[in-house]
Coordinates of C-alpha atoms and ligand atoms in Angstrom, one line a residue:
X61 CA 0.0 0.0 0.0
X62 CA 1.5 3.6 -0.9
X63 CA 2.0 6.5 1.0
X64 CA -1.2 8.8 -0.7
X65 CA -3.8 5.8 -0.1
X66 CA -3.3 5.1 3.2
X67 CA -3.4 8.7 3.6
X68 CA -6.6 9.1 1.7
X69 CA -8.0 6.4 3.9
X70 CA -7.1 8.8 7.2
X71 CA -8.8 11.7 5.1
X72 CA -6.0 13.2 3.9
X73 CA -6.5 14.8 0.6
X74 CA -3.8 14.6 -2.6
X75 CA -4.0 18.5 -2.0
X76 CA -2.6 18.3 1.6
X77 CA -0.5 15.9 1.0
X78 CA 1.3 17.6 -2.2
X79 CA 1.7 20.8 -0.2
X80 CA 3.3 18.7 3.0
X81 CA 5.7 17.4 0.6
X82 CA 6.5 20.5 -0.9
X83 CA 7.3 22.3 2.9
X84 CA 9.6 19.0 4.2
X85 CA 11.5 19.2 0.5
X86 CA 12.8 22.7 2.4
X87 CA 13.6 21.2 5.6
X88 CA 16.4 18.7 4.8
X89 CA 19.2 21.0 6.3
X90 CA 17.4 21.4 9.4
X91 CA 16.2 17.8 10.1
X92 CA 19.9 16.7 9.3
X93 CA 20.8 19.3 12.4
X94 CA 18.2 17.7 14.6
X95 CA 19.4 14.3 14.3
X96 CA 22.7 15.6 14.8
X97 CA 21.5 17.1 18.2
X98 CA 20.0 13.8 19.2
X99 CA 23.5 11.8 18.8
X100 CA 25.1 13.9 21.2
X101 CA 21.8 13.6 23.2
X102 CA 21.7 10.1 22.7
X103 CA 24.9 9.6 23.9
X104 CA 25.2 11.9 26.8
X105 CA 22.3 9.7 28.0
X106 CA 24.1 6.4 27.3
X107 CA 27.5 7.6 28.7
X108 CA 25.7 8.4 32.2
X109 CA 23.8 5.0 32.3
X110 CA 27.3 3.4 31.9
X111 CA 29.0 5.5 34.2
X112 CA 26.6 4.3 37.2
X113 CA 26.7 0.4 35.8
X114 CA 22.6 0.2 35.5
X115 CA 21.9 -3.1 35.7
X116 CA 19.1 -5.4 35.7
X117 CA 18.4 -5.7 39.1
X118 CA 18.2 -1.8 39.2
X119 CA 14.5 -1.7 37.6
X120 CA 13.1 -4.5 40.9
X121 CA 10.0 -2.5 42.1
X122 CA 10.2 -1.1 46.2
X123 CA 7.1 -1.3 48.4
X124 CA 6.7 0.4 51.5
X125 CA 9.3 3.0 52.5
X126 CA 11.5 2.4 49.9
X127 CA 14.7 2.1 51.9
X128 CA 18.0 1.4 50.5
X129 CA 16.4 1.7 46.5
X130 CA 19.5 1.2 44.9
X131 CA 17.1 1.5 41.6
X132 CA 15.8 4.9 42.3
X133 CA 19.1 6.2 43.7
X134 CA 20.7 5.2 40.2
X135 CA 18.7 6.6 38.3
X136 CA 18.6 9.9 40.3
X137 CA 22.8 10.0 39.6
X138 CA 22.3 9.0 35.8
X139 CA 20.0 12.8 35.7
X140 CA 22.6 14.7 38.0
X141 CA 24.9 13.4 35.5
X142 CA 23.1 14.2 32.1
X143 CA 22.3 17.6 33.9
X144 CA 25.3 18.4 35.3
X145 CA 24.5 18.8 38.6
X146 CA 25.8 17.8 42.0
X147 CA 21.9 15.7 42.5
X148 CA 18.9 15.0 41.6
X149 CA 15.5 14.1 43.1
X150 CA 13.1 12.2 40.3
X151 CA 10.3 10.3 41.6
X152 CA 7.1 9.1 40.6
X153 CA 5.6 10.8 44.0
X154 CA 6.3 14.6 41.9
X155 CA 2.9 14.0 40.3
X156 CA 3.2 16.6 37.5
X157 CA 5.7 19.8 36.4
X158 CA 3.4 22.2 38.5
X159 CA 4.4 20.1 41.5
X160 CA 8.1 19.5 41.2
X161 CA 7.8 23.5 40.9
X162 CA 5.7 23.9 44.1
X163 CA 8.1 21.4 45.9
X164 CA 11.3 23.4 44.5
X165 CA 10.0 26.7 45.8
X166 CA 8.7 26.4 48.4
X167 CA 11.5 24.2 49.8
X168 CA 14.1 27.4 49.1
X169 CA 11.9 30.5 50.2
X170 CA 10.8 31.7 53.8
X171 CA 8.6 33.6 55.3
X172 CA 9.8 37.0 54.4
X173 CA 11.8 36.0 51.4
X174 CA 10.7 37.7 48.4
X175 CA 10.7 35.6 44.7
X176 CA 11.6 37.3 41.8
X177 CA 10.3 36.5 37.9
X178 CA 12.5 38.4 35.8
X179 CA 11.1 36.9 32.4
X180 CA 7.1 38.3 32.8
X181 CA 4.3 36.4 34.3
X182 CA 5.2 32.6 34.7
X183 CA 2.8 29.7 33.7
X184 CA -0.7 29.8 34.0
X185 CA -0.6 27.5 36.7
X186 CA 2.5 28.9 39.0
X187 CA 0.6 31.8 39.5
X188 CA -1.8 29.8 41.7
X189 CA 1.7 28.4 43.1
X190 CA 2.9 31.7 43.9
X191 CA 0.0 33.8 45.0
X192 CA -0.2 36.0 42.0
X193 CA -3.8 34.6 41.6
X194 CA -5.0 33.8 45.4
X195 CA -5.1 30.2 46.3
X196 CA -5.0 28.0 49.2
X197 CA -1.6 27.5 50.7
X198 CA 0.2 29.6 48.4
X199 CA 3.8 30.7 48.9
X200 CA 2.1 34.2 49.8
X201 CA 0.1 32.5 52.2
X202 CA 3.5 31.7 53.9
X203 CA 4.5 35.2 53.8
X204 CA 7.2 34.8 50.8
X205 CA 6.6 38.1 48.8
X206 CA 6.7 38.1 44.7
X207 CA 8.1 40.5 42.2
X208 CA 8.2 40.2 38.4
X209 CA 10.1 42.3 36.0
X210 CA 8.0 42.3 32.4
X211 CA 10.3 41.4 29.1
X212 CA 10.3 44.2 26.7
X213 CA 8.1 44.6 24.1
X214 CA 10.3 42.6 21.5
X215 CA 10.8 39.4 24.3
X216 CA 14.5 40.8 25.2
X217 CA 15.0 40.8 29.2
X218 CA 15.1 44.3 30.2
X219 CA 18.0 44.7 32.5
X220 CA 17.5 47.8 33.5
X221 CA 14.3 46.6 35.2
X222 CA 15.7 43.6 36.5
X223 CA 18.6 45.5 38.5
X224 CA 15.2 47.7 40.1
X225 CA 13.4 44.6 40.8
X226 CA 16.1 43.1 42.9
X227 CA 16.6 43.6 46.4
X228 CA 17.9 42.5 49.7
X229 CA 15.0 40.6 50.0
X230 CA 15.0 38.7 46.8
X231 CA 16.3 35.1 47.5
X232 CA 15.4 33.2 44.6
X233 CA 15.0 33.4 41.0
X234 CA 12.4 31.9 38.4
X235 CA 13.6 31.8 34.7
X236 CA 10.6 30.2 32.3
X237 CA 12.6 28.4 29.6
X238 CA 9.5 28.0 27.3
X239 CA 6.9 30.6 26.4
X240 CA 3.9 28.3 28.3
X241 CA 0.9 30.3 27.5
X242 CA 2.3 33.4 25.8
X243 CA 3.5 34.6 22.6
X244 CA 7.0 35.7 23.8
X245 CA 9.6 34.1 22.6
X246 CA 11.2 30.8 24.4
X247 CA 14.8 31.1 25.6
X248 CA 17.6 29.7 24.3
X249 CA 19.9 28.0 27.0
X250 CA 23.1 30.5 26.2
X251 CA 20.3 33.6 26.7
X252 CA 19.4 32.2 30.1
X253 CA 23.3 32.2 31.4
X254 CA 23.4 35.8 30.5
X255 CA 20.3 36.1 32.5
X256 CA 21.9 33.8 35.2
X257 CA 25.2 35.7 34.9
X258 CA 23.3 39.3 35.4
X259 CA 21.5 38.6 38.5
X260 CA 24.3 36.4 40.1
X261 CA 26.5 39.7 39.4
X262 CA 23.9 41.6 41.3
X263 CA 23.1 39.2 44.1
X264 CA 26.1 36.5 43.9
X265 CA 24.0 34.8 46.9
X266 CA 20.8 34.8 44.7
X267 CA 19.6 30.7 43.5
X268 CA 18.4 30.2 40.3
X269 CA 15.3 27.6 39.4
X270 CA 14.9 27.3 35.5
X271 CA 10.8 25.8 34.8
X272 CA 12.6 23.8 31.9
X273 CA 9.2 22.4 30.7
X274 CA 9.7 21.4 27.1
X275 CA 13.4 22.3 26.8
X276 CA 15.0 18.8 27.9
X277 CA 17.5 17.5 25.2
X278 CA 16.7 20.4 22.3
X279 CA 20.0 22.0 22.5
X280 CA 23.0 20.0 23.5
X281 CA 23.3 22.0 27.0
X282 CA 21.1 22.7 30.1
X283 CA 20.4 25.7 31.9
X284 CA 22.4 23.9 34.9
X285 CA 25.5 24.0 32.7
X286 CA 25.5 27.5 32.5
X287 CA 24.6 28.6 36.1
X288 CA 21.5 27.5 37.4
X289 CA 20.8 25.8 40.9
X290 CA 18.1 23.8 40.4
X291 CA 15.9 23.1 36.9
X292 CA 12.9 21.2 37.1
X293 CA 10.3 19.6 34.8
X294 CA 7.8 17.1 34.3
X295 CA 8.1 13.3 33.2
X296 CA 5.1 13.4 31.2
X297 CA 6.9 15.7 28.6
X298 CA 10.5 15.9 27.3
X299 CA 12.5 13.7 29.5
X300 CA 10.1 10.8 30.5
X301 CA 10.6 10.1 26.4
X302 CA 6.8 9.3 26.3
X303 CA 7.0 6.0 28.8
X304 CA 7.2 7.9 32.0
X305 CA 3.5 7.5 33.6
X306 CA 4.3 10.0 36.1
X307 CA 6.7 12.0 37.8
X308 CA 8.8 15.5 37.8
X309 CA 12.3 15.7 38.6
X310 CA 14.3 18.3 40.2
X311 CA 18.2 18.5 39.3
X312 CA 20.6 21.0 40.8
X313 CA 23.1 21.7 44.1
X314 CA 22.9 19.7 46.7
X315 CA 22.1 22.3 48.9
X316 CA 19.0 23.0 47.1
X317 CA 18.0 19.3 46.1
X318 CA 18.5 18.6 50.0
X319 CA 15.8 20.9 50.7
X320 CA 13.7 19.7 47.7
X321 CA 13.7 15.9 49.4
X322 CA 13.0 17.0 53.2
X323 CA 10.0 19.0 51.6
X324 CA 8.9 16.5 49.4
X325 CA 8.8 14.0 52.0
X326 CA 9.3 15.3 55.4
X327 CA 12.4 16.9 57.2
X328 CA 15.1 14.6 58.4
X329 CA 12.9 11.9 56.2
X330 CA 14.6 13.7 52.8
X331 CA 15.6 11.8 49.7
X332 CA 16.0 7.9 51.8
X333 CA 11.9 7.1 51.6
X334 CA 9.9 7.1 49.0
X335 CA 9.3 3.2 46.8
X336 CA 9.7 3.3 43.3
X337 CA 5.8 1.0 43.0
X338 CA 7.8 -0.9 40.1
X339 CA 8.1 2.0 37.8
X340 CA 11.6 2.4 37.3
X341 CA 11.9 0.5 33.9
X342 CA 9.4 3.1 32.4
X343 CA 11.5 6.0 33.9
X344 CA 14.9 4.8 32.8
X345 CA 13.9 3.3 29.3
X346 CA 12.0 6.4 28.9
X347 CA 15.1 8.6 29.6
X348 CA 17.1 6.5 27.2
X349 CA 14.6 7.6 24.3
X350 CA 13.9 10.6 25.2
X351 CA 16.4 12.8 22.9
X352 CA 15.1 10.6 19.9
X353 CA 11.4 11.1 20.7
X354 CA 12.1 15.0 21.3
X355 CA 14.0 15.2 17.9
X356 CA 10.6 13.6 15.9
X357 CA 8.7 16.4 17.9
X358 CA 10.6 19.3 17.0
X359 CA 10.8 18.2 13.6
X360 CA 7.1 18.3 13.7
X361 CA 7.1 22.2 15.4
X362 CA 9.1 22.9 12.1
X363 CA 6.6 21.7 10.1
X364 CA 4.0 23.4 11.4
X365 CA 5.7 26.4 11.2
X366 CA 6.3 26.3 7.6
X367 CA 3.2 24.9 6.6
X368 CA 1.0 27.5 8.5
X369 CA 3.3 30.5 8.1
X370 CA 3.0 29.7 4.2
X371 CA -1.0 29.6 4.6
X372 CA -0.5 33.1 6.1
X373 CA -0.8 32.4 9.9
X374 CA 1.3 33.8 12.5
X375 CA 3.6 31.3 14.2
X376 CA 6.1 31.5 16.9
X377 CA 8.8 30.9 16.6
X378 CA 8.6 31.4 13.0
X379 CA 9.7 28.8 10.5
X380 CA 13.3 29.7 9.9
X381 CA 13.8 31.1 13.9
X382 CA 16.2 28.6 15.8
X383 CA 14.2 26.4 18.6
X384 CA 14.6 26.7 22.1
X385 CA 11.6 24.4 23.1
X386 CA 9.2 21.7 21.6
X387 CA 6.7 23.9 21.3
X388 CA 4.9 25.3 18.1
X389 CA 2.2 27.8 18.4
X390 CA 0.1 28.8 15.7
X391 CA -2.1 31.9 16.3
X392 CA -5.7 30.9 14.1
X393 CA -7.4 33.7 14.8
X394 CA -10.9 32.7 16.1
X395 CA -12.3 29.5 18.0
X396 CA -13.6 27.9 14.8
X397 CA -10.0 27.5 14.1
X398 CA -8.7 26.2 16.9
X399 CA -11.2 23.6 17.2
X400 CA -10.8 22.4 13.6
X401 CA -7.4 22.5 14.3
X402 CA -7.6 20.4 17.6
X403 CA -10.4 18.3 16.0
X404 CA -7.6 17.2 13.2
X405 CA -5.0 16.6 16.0
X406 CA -7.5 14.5 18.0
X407 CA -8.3 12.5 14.8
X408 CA -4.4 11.4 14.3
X409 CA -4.3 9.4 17.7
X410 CA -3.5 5.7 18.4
X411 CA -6.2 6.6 21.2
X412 CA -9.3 8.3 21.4
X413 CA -9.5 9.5 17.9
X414 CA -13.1 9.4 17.5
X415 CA -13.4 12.4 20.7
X416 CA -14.0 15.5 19.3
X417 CA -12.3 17.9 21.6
X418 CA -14.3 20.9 23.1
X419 CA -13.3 24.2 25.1
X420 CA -13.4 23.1 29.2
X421 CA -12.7 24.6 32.5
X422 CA -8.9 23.3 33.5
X423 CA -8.0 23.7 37.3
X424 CA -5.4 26.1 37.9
X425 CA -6.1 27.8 34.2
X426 CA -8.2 30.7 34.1
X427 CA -10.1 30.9 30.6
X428 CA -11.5 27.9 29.3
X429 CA -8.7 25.6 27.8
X430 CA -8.9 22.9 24.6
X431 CA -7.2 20.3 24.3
X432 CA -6.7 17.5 21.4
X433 CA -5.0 14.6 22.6
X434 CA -5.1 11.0 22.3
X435 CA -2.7 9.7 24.2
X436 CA -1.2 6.3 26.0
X437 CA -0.1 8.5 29.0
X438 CA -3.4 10.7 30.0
X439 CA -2.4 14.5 29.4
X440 CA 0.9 13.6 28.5
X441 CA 2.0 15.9 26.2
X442 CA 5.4 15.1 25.1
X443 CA 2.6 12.6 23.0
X444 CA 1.1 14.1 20.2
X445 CA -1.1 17.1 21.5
X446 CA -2.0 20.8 20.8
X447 CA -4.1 23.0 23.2
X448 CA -4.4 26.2 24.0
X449 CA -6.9 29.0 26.4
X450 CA -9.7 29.9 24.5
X451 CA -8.5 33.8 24.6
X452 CA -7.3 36.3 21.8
X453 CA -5.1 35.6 19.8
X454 CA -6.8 32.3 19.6
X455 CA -3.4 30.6 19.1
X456 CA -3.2 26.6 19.5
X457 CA 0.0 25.3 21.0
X458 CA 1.3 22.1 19.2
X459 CA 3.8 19.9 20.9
X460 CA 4.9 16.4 20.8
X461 CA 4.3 13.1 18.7
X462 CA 6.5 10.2 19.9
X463 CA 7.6 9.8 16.2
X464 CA 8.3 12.2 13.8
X465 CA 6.0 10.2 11.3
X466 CA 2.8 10.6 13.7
X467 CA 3.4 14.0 14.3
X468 CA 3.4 15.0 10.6
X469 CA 0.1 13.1 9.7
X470 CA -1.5 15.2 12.7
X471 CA -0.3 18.4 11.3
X472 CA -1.6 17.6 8.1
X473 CA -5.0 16.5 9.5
X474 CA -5.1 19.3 10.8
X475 CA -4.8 21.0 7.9
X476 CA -7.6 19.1 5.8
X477 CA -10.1 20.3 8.7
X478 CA -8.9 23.9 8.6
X479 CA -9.2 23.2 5.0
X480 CA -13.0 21.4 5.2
X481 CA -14.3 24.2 7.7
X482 CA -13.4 27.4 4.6
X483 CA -10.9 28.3 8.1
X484 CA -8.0 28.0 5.6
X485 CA -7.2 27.6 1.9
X486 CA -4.3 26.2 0.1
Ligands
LIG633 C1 3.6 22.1 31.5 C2 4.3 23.2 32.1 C3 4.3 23.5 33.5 C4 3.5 22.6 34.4 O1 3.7 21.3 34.3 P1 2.5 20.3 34.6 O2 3.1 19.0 34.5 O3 1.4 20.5 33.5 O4 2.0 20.6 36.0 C5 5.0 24.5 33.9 N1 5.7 25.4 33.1 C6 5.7 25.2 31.8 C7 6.5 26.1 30.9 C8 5.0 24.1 31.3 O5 5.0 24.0 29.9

């Protein structure tokens, strides 16, 4: 069976298909560079699994308190050593990115510290985190104080604004690698060490957390190689590589990570409980594929880009613009668009592709949110996904697809219903 039948079975017309053909014929310089990326990736992975002799009796499942989990201790040296870092504290008890952030916070503020955003308003669902939007047990609740100092108009940090914004009170710093949410640019990992590099010049005492959602294994580097104290991130994108049911990790100084683990669990308790429940092949396997599965997805955020920037939609970043981040958004202009454009995604999925996705209430969001996903992992979204808050500029953000191959027949799905609704023409 060929290539244009099976995709005329999917509902794919010859029309989309030629015009997906004619974008990835431009692309062969840059998917060459992406592969390239994930060999070093690939082997920075394999080259820390080595170094810590993994071995089969390293994935046996804990119960109880988990004491003594060679396993988990393992594999929490195999990230400090990929990242850089002097530890690491990955677990499947981190039950998402917003919680691995939460822990990471408010383990390294107190009362009367203050916390200082230098890169705008931080994702949707810190803001609950932090107090900016009130919430129940908040780190303003606890009497830690917040300050934010906006990007300028073009996404550049604006230093003179930063060097206002920081005072004797300021004891920690939170640097947003991706753009969540927003249409500002994501970072690359040399912009954040400038960033790193300015405050620490100001405040040498000052810790640095990087949310590095999305970023894991893009560039070569990690913000911890080039000064931060602690990055943290969720299993269920970038670095679980898809198999990861669960879990955030949190990488950085042991000073910091020490804190992390006595909040996470309780003080004097720290990193030595906490039973792996027999996940540990996911998390390690996962780890080991990660850099491949993170090359097909940003081969599929290039895509997108061209495709929709030639139909006349603005993306960002833009389809030549270097990427700091998996994530592709595409600003459609009305809800009728992003719906089609979800519905498309949705229909692409091993699972669940008969749902037709539709606008919701999200806890910790505040406009509604869609979502297209059909995934193995529930709201994974290193898997083949695009969502977005149902708010001008209407823009859907695209992310993910295990292989490059899936990712390219939901973009193009995507496509024929933007196409089928008169939301976009060819
Ligand atoms: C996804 C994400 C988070 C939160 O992670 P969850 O796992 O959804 O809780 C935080 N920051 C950024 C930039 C993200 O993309």
């Amino acid at each position: 069976m060929d290539l244009l039948e099976i995709y005329a079975q999917m509902g794919v017309s010859r029309a989309v298909y030629d015009r997906g053909e004619a974008v990835l014929e431009t692309l062969e310089s840059r998917f060459r560079a992406i592969d390239r990326n994930a060999e070093v990736n690939q082997a920075r992975v394999l080259l820390a699994m080595q170094k810590n002799r993994i071995g089969a009796q390293h994935f046996a499942a804990t119960t109880g308190y988990g004491y003594d989990d060679d396993g988990r201790e393992r594999l929490e040296r195999v990230y400090a050593d990929v990242f850089h870092t002097e530890s690491a504290l990955v677990r499947p008890q981190i039950t998402c990115g917003t919680h691995a952030m939460t822990v990471a916070l408010s383990a390294n503020l107190l009362p009367g510290d203050e916390l200082l955003s230098p890169v705008g308003l931080p994702y949707d669902t810190l803001q609950e985190v932090i107090g900016i939007r009130p919430s129940l047990c908040s780190l303003a609740e606890y009497g830690v104080t917040y300050r934010q100092a906006d990007l300028k108009p073009d996404g550049s940090f604006d230093y003179e604004a930063i060097r206002a914004a920081i005072s004797e009170k300021t004891r920690l710093i939170t640097i947003q690698r991706s753009k969540g949410y927003a249409t500002r640019p994501s970072f690359s990992v040399a912009q954040i060490g400038e960033l790193i590099a300015f405050c620490k010049g100001l405040r040498p005492d000052v810790k640095v957390m990087v949310d590095n959602c999305y970023g894991e294994f893009v560039d070569v580097v990690e913000p911890s190689d080039v000064g931060a104290d602690m990055v943290v991130g969720s299993l269920i994108k970038n670095p679980g590589g898809g198999l990861a049911p669960i879990g955030g990790y949190i990488c950085g100084t042991e000073e910091c990570v020490d804190r992390c683990a006595c909040r996470l669990s309780a003080p004097g308790l720290g990193q030595e409980v906490g039973a792996n429940l027999g996940i540990l092949p996911a998390f390690y396997q996962g780890f080991f594929l990660a850099p491949t599965v993170v090359a097909g997805a940003l081969k599929g955020a290039i895509f997108a880009a061209s495709l929709y920037e030639g139909l006349g939609f603005r993306c960002v970043p833009n389809a030549s613009e270097p990427r700091n981040d998996i994530i592709q958004a595409v600003e459609l202009g009305s809800e009728a668009a992003m719906l089609a454009f979800c519905a498309g995604i949705q229909a692409a999925a091993p699972v669940d592709s008969f749902a037709a996705p539709v606008p919701g209430d999200m806890p910790g969001y505040d406009s509604q949110v869609i979502m297209a996903a059909g995934a193995f992992v529930q709201g994974s979204s290193i898997e083949l996904s695009a969502d977005g808050p149902v708010r001008p500029p209407y823009a859907v953000y695209f992310q993910g697809g295990l292989t490059w191959q899936h990712a390219k027949l939901g973009i193009l799905l995507s496509l024929q219903k933007m196409i089928d609704g008169g939301l976009a023409a060819l």
